[in-house]
CSV table of C-alpha atoms in Angstrom, one decimal:
chain,number,residue,atom,x,y,z
A,88,UNK,CA,-95.7,56.9,-18.1
A,89,UNK,CA,-98.2,55.1,-17.4
A,90,UNK,CA,-97.1,52.5,-20.1
A,91,UNK,CA,-93.3,53.4,-19.6
A,92,UNK,CA,-92.4,49.7,-18.6
A,93,UNK,CA,-94.0,48.4,-22.1
A,94,UNK,CA,-91.8,50.9,-23.9
A,95,UNK,CA,-88.9,49.7,-22.5
A,96,UNK,CA,-89.7,45.9,-23.0
A,97,UNK,CA,-90.1,46.5,-26.8
A,98,UNK,CA,-87.3,49.1,-27.3
A,99,UNK,CA,-85.0,46.3,-25.6
A,100,UNK,CA,-86.5,43.7,-27.7
A,101,UNK,CA,-86.1,45.2,-30.8
A,102,UNK,CA,-82.5,46.5,-30.1
A,103,UNK,CA,-81.8,43.1,-29.2
A,104,UNK,CA,-83.2,41.4,-32.4
A,105,UNK,CA,-81.1,43.9,-34.3
A,106,UNK,CA,-78.0,42.5,-32.5
A,107,UNK,CA,-79.3,38.9,-32.8
A,108,UNK,CA,-79.9,39.4,-36.7
A,109,UNK,CA,-76.3,40.6,-37.3
A,110,UNK,CA,-74.8,37.4,-35.5
A,111,UNK,CA,-76.8,34.7,-36.8
A,112,UNK,CA,-75.9,35.7,-40.3
A,113,UNK,CA,-72.3,36.6,-39.3
A,114,UNK,CA,-72.6,39.8,-40.7
A,115,UNK,CA,-70.0,43.1,-40.0
A,116,UNK,CA,-71.9,45.8,-38.8
A,117,UNK,CA,-70.7,49.7,-39.5
A,118,UNK,CA,-71.1,52.1,-36.9
A,119,UNK,CA,-73.8,53.9,-39.0
A,120,UNK,CA,-75.8,50.4,-39.1
A,121,UNK,CA,-75.6,50.3,-35.2
A,122,UNK,CA,-77.0,54.2,-34.8
A,123,UNK,CA,-79.6,53.6,-37.3
A,124,UNK,CA,-80.5,50.4,-35.4
A,125,UNK,CA,-80.6,52.2,-32.1
A,126,UNK,CA,-82.7,55.3,-33.3
A,127,UNK,CA,-85.4,52.8,-34.6
A,128,UNK,CA,-85.2,50.5,-31.3
A,129,UNK,CA,-85.9,54.1,-29.5
A,130,UNK,CA,-88.7,55.6,-31.8
A,131,UNK,CA,-90.8,52.8,-33.3
A,132,UNK,CA,-92.0,51.5,-29.7
A,133,UNK,CA,-94.0,54.9,-29.4
A,134,UNK,CA,-96.7,54.2,-32.0
A,135,UNK,CA,-96.6,50.8,-31.5
A,136,UNK,CA,-98.0,51.1,-28.0
A,137,UNK,CA,-101.1,52.2,-29.5
A,138,UNK,CA,-101.2,48.9,-31.4
A,139,UNK,CA,-100.4,46.8,-28.3
A,140,UNK,CA,-103.3,48.4,-26.4
A,141,UNK,CA,-105.9,48.0,-29.2
A,142,UNK,CA,-105.0,44.8,-30.9
A,143,UNK,CA,-102.5,42.7,-28.5
A,144,UNK,CA,-103.1,39.6,-30.0
A,145,UNK,CA,-101.6,40.6,-33.4
A,146,UNK,CA,-99.3,43.5,-32.0
A,147,UNK,CA,-96.0,41.4,-32.1
A,148,UNK,CA,-96.4,40.3,-35.7
A,149,UNK,CA,-96.8,43.9,-36.7
A,150,UNK,CA,-93.7,44.9,-34.7
A,151,UNK,CA,-91.7,41.6,-36.2
A,152,UNK,CA,-93.0,43.3,-39.8
A,153,UNK,CA,-91.6,46.6,-39.2
A,154,UNK,CA,-88.1,45.0,-37.9
A,155,UNK,CA,-87.9,42.9,-40.9
A,156,UNK,CA,-88.3,45.7,-43.5
A,157,UNK,CA,-85.5,47.6,-41.1
A,158,UNK,CA,-83.5,44.9,-41.4
A,159,UNK,CA,-83.7,44.5,-45.0
A,160,UNK,CA,-82.9,48.3,-45.7
A,161,UNK,CA,-79.7,48.4,-43.3
A,162,UNK,CA,-78.1,45.1,-44.3
A,163,UNK,CA,-77.5,43.7,-48.1
A,164,UNK,CA,-79.2,40.3,-47.9
A,165,UNK,CA,-81.4,38.6,-50.0
A,166,UNK,CA,-85.5,38.9,-49.2
A,167,UNK,CA,-85.8,35.4,-48.1
A,168,UNK,CA,-82.7,35.6,-45.8
A,169,UNK,CA,-83.9,38.8,-44.4
A,170,UNK,CA,-87.6,37.6,-43.8
A,171,UNK,CA,-86.5,34.2,-42.3
A,172,UNK,CA,-83.6,35.8,-40.2
A,173,UNK,CA,-85.9,38.5,-38.8
A,174,UNK,CA,-88.7,35.9,-37.7
A,175,UNK,CA,-85.9,33.6,-36.0
A,176,UNK,CA,-84.0,36.7,-34.1
A,177,UNK,CA,-87.3,38.2,-33.1
A,178,UNK,CA,-88.6,34.5,-31.5
A,179,UNK,CA,-85.1,34.2,-30.1
A,180,UNK,CA,-85.4,37.6,-28.5
A,181,UNK,CA,-89.0,37.1,-26.9
A,182,UNK,CA,-87.9,33.4,-25.7
A,183,UNK,CA,-84.5,35.3,-23.9
A,184,UNK,CA,-86.9,37.8,-22.6
A,185,UNK,CA,-89.2,35.6,-20.9
A,186,UNK,CA,-86.3,33.5,-19.9
A,187,UNK,CA,-84.5,36.6,-18.2
A,188,UNK,CA,-87.8,37.3,-16.3
A,189,UNK,CA,-87.4,34.1,-15.0
A,190,UNK,CA,-83.9,34.7,-13.6
A,191,UNK,CA,-85.0,38.0,-12.1
A,192,UNK,CA,-88.3,36.3,-10.7
A,193,UNK,CA,-87.0,35.8,-7.1
A,194,UNK,CA,-85.5,39.1,-6.7
A,195,UNK,CA,-88.6,41.0,-8.4
A,196,UNK,CA,-91.1,38.5,-6.1
A,197,UNK,CA,-89.4,40.1,-2.9
A,198,UNK,CA,-89.2,43.7,-4.0
A,199,UNK,CA,-93.0,43.5,-5.0
A,200,UNK,CA,-93.7,42.0,-1.5
A,201,UNK,CA,-91.7,44.7,0.4
A,202,UNK,CA,-92.5,48.4,-2.0
A,203,UNK,CA,-95.6,49.6,-2.4
A,204,UNK,CA,-94.5,51.8,-5.5
A,205,UNK,CA,-95.7,49.9,-8.0
A,206,UNK,CA,-95.0,52.2,-10.7
A,207,UNK,CA,-91.1,52.5,-10.4
A,208,UNK,CA,-91.2,48.9,-9.7
A,209,UNK,CA,-92.6,48.1,-13.2
A,210,UNK,CA,-90.0,50.1,-14.7
A,211,UNK,CA,-87.2,48.8,-12.6
A,212,UNK,CA,-88.0,45.0,-12.9
A,213,UNK,CA,-88.5,45.5,-17.0
A,214,UNK,CA,-85.4,47.3,-17.1
A,215,UNK,CA,-83.8,44.7,-15.1
A,216,UNK,CA,-85.2,41.7,-17.3
A,217,UNK,CA,-84.3,43.8,-20.4
A,218,UNK,CA,-80.5,43.7,-19.4
A,219,UNK,CA,-80.6,40.0,-18.3
A,220,UNK,CA,-81.9,39.7,-22.2
A,221,UNK,CA,-79.0,41.5,-23.7
A,222,UNK,CA,-76.2,39.6,-21.4
A,223,UNK,CA,-77.8,36.4,-22.5
A,224,UNK,CA,-78.0,37.3,-26.1
A,225,UNK,CA,-74.2,38.1,-26.0
A,226,UNK,CA,-73.6,34.9,-24.2
A,227,UNK,CA,-75.2,32.8,-26.7
A,228,UNK,CA,-72.4,33.3,-29.2
A,229,UNK,CA,-69.6,32.6,-26.8
A,230,UNK,CA,-70.5,28.8,-27.4
A,231,UNK,CA,-67.9,27.2,-29.8
A,232,UNK,CA,-70.7,25.3,-31.8
A,233,UNK,CA,-73.1,28.8,-31.6
A,234,UNK,CA,-70.2,31.7,-32.4
A,235,UNK,CA,-70.7,31.6,-36.1
A,236,UNK,CA,-74.4,31.9,-35.8
A,237,UNK,CA,-76.6,30.1,-38.4
A,238,UNK,CA,-74.9,30.4,-41.7
A,239,UNK,CA,-77.2,27.8,-43.1
A,240,UNK,CA,-79.8,30.7,-43.3
A,241,UNK,CA,-78.4,31.9,-46.5
A,242,UNK,CA,-79.4,28.3,-48.0
A,243,UNK,CA,-83.0,28.1,-49.7
A,244,UNK,CA,-85.4,25.8,-47.3
A,245,UNK,CA,-82.7,25.3,-44.6
A,246,UNK,CA,-84.8,27.4,-42.1
A,247,UNK,CA,-88.1,26.4,-42.6
A,248,UNK,CA,-88.8,24.5,-39.2
A,249,UNK,CA,-87.0,27.5,-37.1
A,250,UNK,CA,-89.2,29.8,-38.6
A,251,UNK,CA,-92.0,27.9,-37.7
A,252,UNK,CA,-90.9,27.5,-34.1
A,253,UNK,CA,-90.2,31.4,-33.8
A,254,UNK,CA,-93.6,32.4,-35.2
A,255,UNK,CA,-95.0,30.0,-32.5
A,256,UNK,CA,-92.9,31.9,-29.8
A,257,UNK,CA,-94.0,35.4,-31.4
A,258,UNK,CA,-97.8,34.2,-31.4
A,259,UNK,CA,-97.7,33.0,-27.7
A,260,UNK,CA,-95.8,36.1,-26.7
A,261,UNK,CA,-98.7,38.3,-28.4
A,262,UNK,CA,-101.4,36.4,-26.5
A,263,UNK,CA,-99.6,37.2,-23.3
A,264,UNK,CA,-100.8,40.8,-23.5
A,265,UNK,CA,-104.6,39.6,-23.1
A,266,UNK,CA,-104.2,38.0,-19.8
A,267,UNK,CA,-102.5,39.2,-16.1
A,268,UNK,CA,-99.5,38.2,-14.6
A,269,UNK,CA,-101.5,36.0,-11.8
A,270,UNK,CA,-103.7,34.3,-14.7
A,271,UNK,CA,-103.1,30.6,-15.2
A,272,UNK,CA,-103.5,31.0,-18.8
A,273,UNK,CA,-100.6,33.7,-18.7
A,274,UNK,CA,-98.2,30.8,-17.0
A,275,UNK,CA,-99.2,28.4,-19.5
A,276,UNK,CA,-98.2,30.7,-22.3
A,277,UNK,CA,-94.9,31.5,-20.5
A,278,UNK,CA,-94.2,27.8,-19.9
A,279,UNK,CA,-95.2,27.2,-23.7
A,280,UNK,CA,-92.7,30.0,-24.8
A,281,UNK,CA,-90.0,28.2,-22.7
A,282,UNK,CA,-90.7,24.7,-24.5
A,283,UNK,CA,-90.8,26.2,-27.7
A,284,UNK,CA,-87.5,28.2,-27.2
A,285,UNK,CA,-85.8,24.9,-26.1
A,286,UNK,CA,-86.8,23.4,-29.3
A,287,UNK,CA,-85.7,26.3,-31.2
A,288,UNK,CA,-82.2,25.9,-29.8
A,289,UNK,CA,-82.0,22.1,-30.3
A,290,UNK,CA,-83.1,22.8,-34.2
A,291,UNK,CA,-80.3,25.7,-34.3
A,292,UNK,CA,-77.6,23.1,-32.7
A,293,UNK,CA,-78.6,20.0,-35.0
A,294,UNK,CA,-78.9,22.2,-38.0
A,295,UNK,CA,-75.4,23.5,-37.5
A,296,UNK,CA,-74.2,19.8,-37.2
A,297,UNK,CA,-75.7,18.9,-40.5
A,298,UNK,CA,-74.4,21.8,-42.1
A,299,UNK,CA,-71.2,21.1,-40.9
A,300,UNK,CA,-71.3,17.4,-42.0
A,301,UNK,CA,-72.4,18.7,-45.7
A,302,UNK,CA,-69.8,21.2,-45.8
A,303,UNK,CA,-67.1,18.3,-44.7
A,304,UNK,CA,-68.3,15.9,-47.4
A,305,UNK,CA,-68.2,18.5,-49.9
A,306,UNK,CA,-65.0,19.6,-49.2
A,307,UNK,CA,-63.9,15.6,-49.0
A,308,UNK,CA,-65.2,15.2,-52.5
A,309,UNK,CA,-63.6,18.1,-53.7
A,310,UNK,CA,-60.4,16.9,-52.0
A,311,UNK,CA,-60.8,13.4,-53.8
A,312,UNK,CA,-61.1,15.1,-57.2
A,313,UNK,CA,-58.0,17.1,-56.7
A,314,UNK,CA,-56.0,14.2,-55.1
A,315,UNK,CA,-57.2,11.8,-58.3
A,316,UNK,CA,-55.9,14.8,-60.5
A,317,UNK,CA,-52.7,15.1,-58.4
A,318,UNK,CA,-52.3,11.2,-59.0
A,319,UNK,CA,-53.0,11.0,-62.6
A,320,UNK,CA,-50.3,14.0,-62.9
A,321,UNK,CA,-47.8,11.9,-60.6
A,322,UNK,CA,-48.5,8.6,-62.6
A,323,UNK,CA,-47.9,10.7,-66.0
A,324,UNK,CA,-44.7,11.8,-64.4
A,325,UNK,CA,-43.7,8.4,-63.5
A,326,UNK,CA,-44.4,7.2,-67.1
A,327,UNK,CA,-42.6,9.7,-68.4
A,328,UNK,CA,-39.6,8.8,-66.1
A,329,UNK,CA,-40.0,5.4,-66.8
A,330,UNK,CA,-39.7,6.1,-70.7
A,331,UNK,CA,-36.4,8.2,-69.9
A,332,UNK,CA,-35.1,5.5,-68.2
A,333,UNK,CA,-36.1,2.9,-70.9
A,334,UNK,CA,-34.2,5.0,-73.3
A,335,UNK,CA,-31.1,5.1,-71.3
A,336,UNK,CA,-31.0,1.5,-70.7
A,337,UNK,CA,-31.6,0.9,-74.6
A,338,UNK,CA,-28.8,2.9,-75.2
A,339,UNK,CA,-26.7,1.5,-72.7
A,340,UNK,CA,-27.2,-2.0,-74.4
A,341,UNK,CA,-25.3,-0.8,-77.4
A,342,UNK,CA,-22.8,1.8,-75.7
A,343,UNK,CA,-21.4,-0.1,-72.7
A,344,UNK,CA,-20.6,-3.0,-75.0
A,345,UNK,CA,-18.5,-0.5,-77.1
A,346,UNK,CA,-17.3,1.4,-74.3
A,347,UNK,CA,-15.9,-1.9,-73.0
A,348,UNK,CA,-14.2,-2.6,-76.5
A,349,UNK,CA,-12.6,0.9,-76.3
A,350,UNK,CA,-11.0,0.1,-73.1
A,351,UNK,CA,-9.8,-3.2,-74.1
A,352,UNK,CA,-8.1,-1.7,-77.2
A,353,UNK,CA,-6.5,1.1,-75.0
A,354,UNK,CA,-5.3,-1.5,-72.8
A,355,UNK,CA,-4.0,-3.6,-75.6
A,356,UNK,CA,-2.3,-0.6,-77.1
A,357,UNK,CA,-0.4,0.3,-74.1
A,358,UNK,CA,1.0,-3.0,-74.4
A,359,UNK,CA,2.5,-2.7,-78.0
A,360,UNK,CA,4.5,0.2,-79.3
A,361,UNK,CA,2.3,3.3,-79.9
A,362,UNK,CA,3.0,6.9,-79.4
A,363,UNK,CA,2.0,8.6,-76.0
A,364,UNK,CA,0.4,11.3,-78.0
A,365,UNK,CA,-2.3,8.6,-79.7
A,366,UNK,CA,-2.8,6.9,-76.2
A,367,UNK,CA,-3.7,10.2,-74.8
A,368,UNK,CA,-6.0,11.3,-77.4
A,369,UNK,CA,-7.9,7.9,-77.3
A,370,UNK,CA,-7.9,8.2,-73.6
A,371,UNK,CA,-9.5,11.7,-73.6
A,372,UNK,CA,-11.8,10.8,-76.4
A,373,UNK,CA,-13.3,7.8,-74.0
A,374,UNK,CA,-13.3,9.8,-71.2
A,375,UNK,CA,-15.6,12.7,-72.8
A,376,UNK,CA,-18.0,9.8,-73.8
A,377,UNK,CA,-18.2,8.5,-70.1
A,378,UNK,CA,-18.8,12.1,-68.7
A,379,UNK,CA,-21.4,12.8,-71.3
A,380,UNK,CA,-23.2,9.6,-70.3
A,381,UNK,CA,-22.7,10.2,-66.7
A,382,UNK,CA,-24.2,13.7,-67.0
A,383,UNK,CA,-27.1,12.9,-68.8
A,384,UNK,CA,-27.7,10.0,-66.5
A,385,UNK,CA,-27.3,11.9,-63.6
A,386,UNK,CA,-29.9,14.6,-64.6
A,387,UNK,CA,-32.7,12.2,-65.2
A,388,UNK,CA,-32.2,10.2,-61.9
A,389,UNK,CA,-31.9,13.4,-60.1
A,390,UNK,CA,-35.5,14.4,-61.3
A,391,UNK,CA,-36.9,10.9,-60.7
A,392,UNK,CA,-35.4,11.0,-57.3
A,393,UNK,CA,-37.1,14.5,-56.4
A,394,UNK,CA,-40.3,13.4,-57.7
A,395,UNK,CA,-40.5,10.4,-55.3
A,396,UNK,CA,-40.1,12.4,-52.2
A,397,UNK,CA,-42.9,14.2,-50.8
A,398,UNK,CA,-44.4,16.8,-53.4
A,399,UNK,CA,-47.9,17.2,-52.0
A,400,UNK,CA,-49.2,20.5,-51.1
A,401,UNK,CA,-51.3,21.7,-48.2
A,402,UNK,CA,-51.2,25.1,-49.0
A,403,UNK,CA,-49.6,25.7,-45.5
A,404,UNK,CA,-46.1,26.8,-45.7
A,405,UNK,CA,-45.1,25.6,-42.2
A,406,UNK,CA,-46.8,22.2,-42.7
A,407,UNK,CA,-45.4,21.9,-46.2
A,408,UNK,CA,-41.8,22.3,-44.8
A,409,UNK,CA,-41.8,20.2,-42.0
A,410,UNK,CA,-43.3,17.2,-43.9
A,411,UNK,CA,-40.8,17.7,-46.4
A,412,UNK,CA,-38.1,17.6,-43.8
A,413,UNK,CA,-39.9,14.6,-42.4
A,414,UNK,CA,-39.7,13.1,-45.9
A,415,UNK,CA,-35.7,14.0,-46.2
A,416,UNK,CA,-35.3,12.1,-42.6
A,417,UNK,CA,-37.2,9.1,-43.7
A,418,UNK,CA,-35.3,9.0,-47.5
A,419,UNK,CA,-32.2,9.3,-45.4
A,420,UNK,CA,-33.0,6.2,-43.0
A,421,UNK,CA,-34.5,4.1,-45.9
A,422,UNK,CA,-38.0,4.8,-44.6
A,423,UNK,CA,-40.8,4.2,-47.3
A,424,UNK,CA,-42.8,7.6,-46.4
A,425,UNK,CA,-45.9,8.7,-48.4
A,426,UNK,CA,-48.4,11.4,-47.6
A,427,UNK,CA,-52.1,11.7,-48.4
A,428,UNK,CA,-54.1,15.0,-47.9
A,429,UNK,CA,-57.8,14.1,-48.5
A,430,UNK,CA,-59.4,17.3,-47.2
A,431,UNK,CA,-59.2,21.0,-47.0
A,432,UNK,CA,-56.2,21.6,-44.8
A,433,UNK,CA,-56.6,25.6,-44.8
A,434,UNK,CA,-60.1,25.1,-43.1
A,435,UNK,CA,-58.7,22.8,-40.7
A,436,UNK,CA,-56.4,25.4,-39.5
A,437,UNK,CA,-59.0,28.2,-39.7
A,438,UNK,CA,-61.8,26.6,-37.7
A,439,UNK,CA,-60.6,23.7,-35.9
A,440,UNK,CA,-56.9,23.8,-34.5
A,441,UNK,CA,-54.4,26.4,-34.7
A,442,UNK,CA,-51.7,25.7,-37.2
A,443,UNK,CA,-48.6,25.6,-34.8
A,444,UNK,CA,-50.3,22.8,-32.9
A,445,UNK,CA,-51.1,21.1,-36.0
A,446,UNK,CA,-47.3,21.2,-37.1
A,447,UNK,CA,-46.3,20.0,-33.4
A,448,UNK,CA,-48.7,17.3,-33.4
A,449,UNK,CA,-47.5,16.2,-37.0
A,450,UNK,CA,-43.8,16.4,-36.0
A,451,UNK,CA,-44.3,14.3,-33.0
A,452,UNK,CA,-46.1,11.4,-34.6
A,453,UNK,CA,-44.3,11.3,-37.4
A,454,UNK,CA,-41.1,11.3,-35.2
A,455,UNK,CA,-42.5,8.5,-32.9
A,456,UNK,CA,-43.4,6.3,-36.1
A,457,UNK,CA,-39.8,6.8,-37.5
A,458,UNK,CA,-38.5,5.6,-34.4
A,459,UNK,CA,-40.6,2.8,-34.2
A,460,UNK,CA,-39.6,1.6,-37.5
A,461,UNK,CA,-35.8,2.0,-37.1
A,462,UNK,CA,-35.1,-1.5,-36.4
A,463,UNK,CA,-37.5,-3.3,-38.6
A,464,UNK,CA,-36.8,-5.1,-41.7
A,465,UNK,CA,-39.9,-3.4,-43.5
A,466,UNK,CA,-39.8,0.6,-43.0
A,467,UNK,CA,-43.1,2.2,-44.0
A,468,UNK,CA,-44.7,5.4,-42.8
A,469,UNK,CA,-48.2,6.6,-44.3
A,470,UNK,CA,-49.4,10.0,-43.0
A,471,UNK,CA,-53.0,11.1,-43.8
A,472,UNK,CA,-55.0,14.1,-43.0
A,473,UNK,CA,-58.6,13.6,-44.2
A,474,UNK,CA,-62.0,12.9,-42.8
A,475,UNK,CA,-63.6,10.0,-41.2
A,476,UNK,CA,-67.0,9.8,-40.2
A,477,UNK,CA,-67.5,13.4,-40.8
A,478,UNK,CA,-64.8,14.6,-38.5
A,479,UNK,CA,-61.3,15.9,-39.5
A,480,UNK,CA,-58.5,13.3,-38.5
A,481,UNK,CA,-54.9,13.0,-38.6
A,482,UNK,CA,-53.5,9.3,-39.0
A,483,UNK,CA,-50.4,7.7,-38.9
A,484,UNK,CA,-49.6,4.1,-40.3
A,485,UNK,CA,-46.4,2.7,-39.6
A,486,UNK,CA,-44.7,-0.6,-39.7
A,487,UNK,CA,-43.0,-0.1,-36.0
A,488,UNK,CA,-42.9,-2.1,-33.2
A,489,UNK,CA,-46.3,-2.2,-31.0
A,490,UNK,CA,-46.6,-0.2,-27.6
A,491,UNK,CA,-46.0,-2.3,-24.6
A,492,UNK,CA,-48.7,-3.1,-22.2
A,493,UNK,CA,-46.9,-1.1,-19.5
A,494,UNK,CA,-46.6,2.0,-21.8
A,495,UNK,CA,-50.0,1.9,-22.6
A,496,UNK,CA,-51.1,2.1,-18.9
A,497,UNK,CA,-49.1,5.1,-18.2
A,498,UNK,CA,-49.2,6.9,-21.7
A,499,UNK,CA,-50.7,10.2,-21.4
A,500,UNK,CA,-50.4,10.2,-17.4
A,501,UNK,CA,-46.6,10.9,-17.1
A,502,UNK,CA,-43.8,11.5,-19.3
A,503,UNK,CA,-42.7,8.0,-20.6
A,504,UNK,CA,-40.6,6.9,-23.6
A,505,UNK,CA,-39.5,4.0,-25.3
A,506,UNK,CA,-36.2,5.2,-26.5
A,507,UNK,CA,-34.7,6.7,-23.7
A,508,UNK,CA,-31.3,5.2,-24.7
A,509,UNK,CA,-31.3,7.6,-27.9
A,510,UNK,CA,-32.2,10.7,-26.0
A,511,UNK,CA,-36.2,10.5,-25.5
A,512,UNK,CA,-37.8,12.4,-23.1
A,513,UNK,CA,-41.6,11.5,-23.2
A,514,UNK,CA,-42.4,15.3,-23.9
A,515,UNK,CA,-43.7,14.3,-27.7
A,516,UNK,CA,-46.6,12.1,-26.2
A,517,UNK,CA,-47.5,14.7,-23.2
A,518,UNK,CA,-47.6,17.3,-25.6
A,519,UNK,CA,-50.3,15.2,-28.0
A,520,UNK,CA,-52.4,14.5,-25.0
A,521,UNK,CA,-52.6,18.5,-24.1
A,522,UNK,CA,-53.6,19.2,-27.8
A,523,UNK,CA,-55.9,16.5,-27.6
A,524,UNK,CA,-57.5,18.1,-24.2
A,525,UNK,CA,-57.4,21.7,-25.6
A,526,UNK,CA,-59.6,20.5,-28.8
A,527,UNK,CA,-61.5,18.0,-27.2
A,528,UNK,CA,-60.0,15.5,-29.7
A,529,UNK,CA,-59.8,11.7,-29.6
A,530,UNK,CA,-56.4,9.8,-29.7
A,531,UNK,CA,-56.6,6.2,-30.8
A,532,UNK,CA,-53.9,3.4,-31.1
A,533,UNK,CA,-55.0,0.3,-33.3
A,534,UNK,CA,-53.2,-2.8,-34.5
A,535,UNK,CA,-53.3,-3.6,-38.1
A,536,UNK,CA,-53.8,-7.7,-38.2
A,537,UNK,CA,-54.6,-8.1,-41.6
A,538,UNK,CA,-51.7,-8.5,-44.5
A,539,UNK,CA,-50.5,-4.8,-44.9
A,540,UNK,CA,-47.5,-2.8,-45.1
A,541,UNK,CA,-48.4,-1.6,-41.8
A,542,UNK,CA,-48.6,-2.8,-38.3
A,543,UNK,CA,-50.7,-0.2,-36.6
A,544,UNK,CA,-52.6,2.8,-36.9
A,545,UNK,CA,-52.6,6.1,-34.7
A,546,UNK,CA,-55.4,8.3,-35.2
A,547,UNK,CA,-56.1,11.9,-33.9
A,548,UNK,CA,-59.8,12.6,-34.6
A,549,UNK,CA,-61.3,16.2,-34.1
A,550,UNK,CA,-64.6,14.6,-32.8
A,551,UNK,CA,-65.5,16.7,-29.4
A,552,UNK,CA,-65.4,13.3,-27.9
A,553,UNK,CA,-62.2,13.4,-26.1
A,554,UNK,CA,-61.8,9.7,-26.2
A,555,UNK,CA,-58.1,8.0,-25.6
A,556,UNK,CA,-58.4,4.3,-26.7
A,557,UNK,CA,-55.1,1.9,-27.0
A,558,UNK,CA,-55.8,-1.5,-28.9
A,559,UNK,CA,-59.4,-1.4,-27.3
A,560,UNK,CA,-58.1,-0.2,-23.8
A,561,UNK,CA,-59.3,3.0,-22.3
A,562,UNK,CA,-56.1,5.1,-21.4
A,563,UNK,CA,-57.7,8.1,-19.4
A,564,UNK,CA,-60.4,7.4,-17.3
């Protein structure tokens, strides 16, 4: 019973490490795995107490090694992944324990000065600190950046710095067993653990950002390859259509004069004596020839027209249906509409923005672009969903009229529309800004001054910056 508080400390530390291990690798844990982890955390600290008392300077390294073997047995991961993840998990667990101690210090300081029974106070204080430790462990993965853990641990060599920092934390934690709480060296070790813990979290955040950028670059390269292949297919289709149309023109150059001559003969025959039956037969024969030519051209022209309308697939049924609908509207309004999807749209909707919000945003921005182009001599719209500066962006280029200065000052603050006469309500722009706020995205309106098919560019970027800028003017403070 004398060392009950030490047993509680390392039992909870192991339990916390098992939890962190599974969360860092984003593993699905079964009930059997949870049960074995709990039993391991309950029984292993008993023999470990002897090691802690005899060899305190290396005791936590022994416990880390035992934890590594248990994690390797419970989870189907490679040896390197298990080793690195075990060290980092245990290092974070040690750091959280001492951080929890700092949180609980004011209350414990008061209790130790008011209550004389130190034995129960030690047990209570250790249990309180360990409870805070578990709570902090769970709260870690509620942050947007950290909720997926450390997927980069699965990559060879991606965790070397993190492992080194974690080993320093474990070593400093082991050395605390050599000193009393009132010893200055104990305080220095605690301060060292906190510093290394903060460095570990900075490394964690930086590694996630770098891993995210690398993944986006890889997806962008794959998307570019796919787009290039799609473009080659489209070029080949256009070549085939052009060849078919060329054959029609070549045939028409010979058939149309012949048809013209036949019509002339028919008209001439109607003016001289000829039986009605003979005229009707000639007319029927000519009509069949004309119908055959019409049907032949109709099929080819419809195929060509279909290919000229939106045919790119995002892999999302609702988004594809929306863009196809918008392409039809543009076609009917004689607007030249193009689409370029240069990134993994499925990843975008699975990890960054909900598909419903993406469809709403796309529909609102395209509708605004179509309205802006209505009275313009050149009507061009380009929708681009891709990656700019390492972040997903939805961009609309159009040849429409620019925003007025008074509109820019009020945009995003109140409902405002530039086409109230045609039923505009301003809800679209307000909705766009609500979506930007929800996902901490940035909204840019830029003027295109170079010679181009387009006059302005509207970008919606998921960069966590939450910036609103129109023609260089900040819209929302």
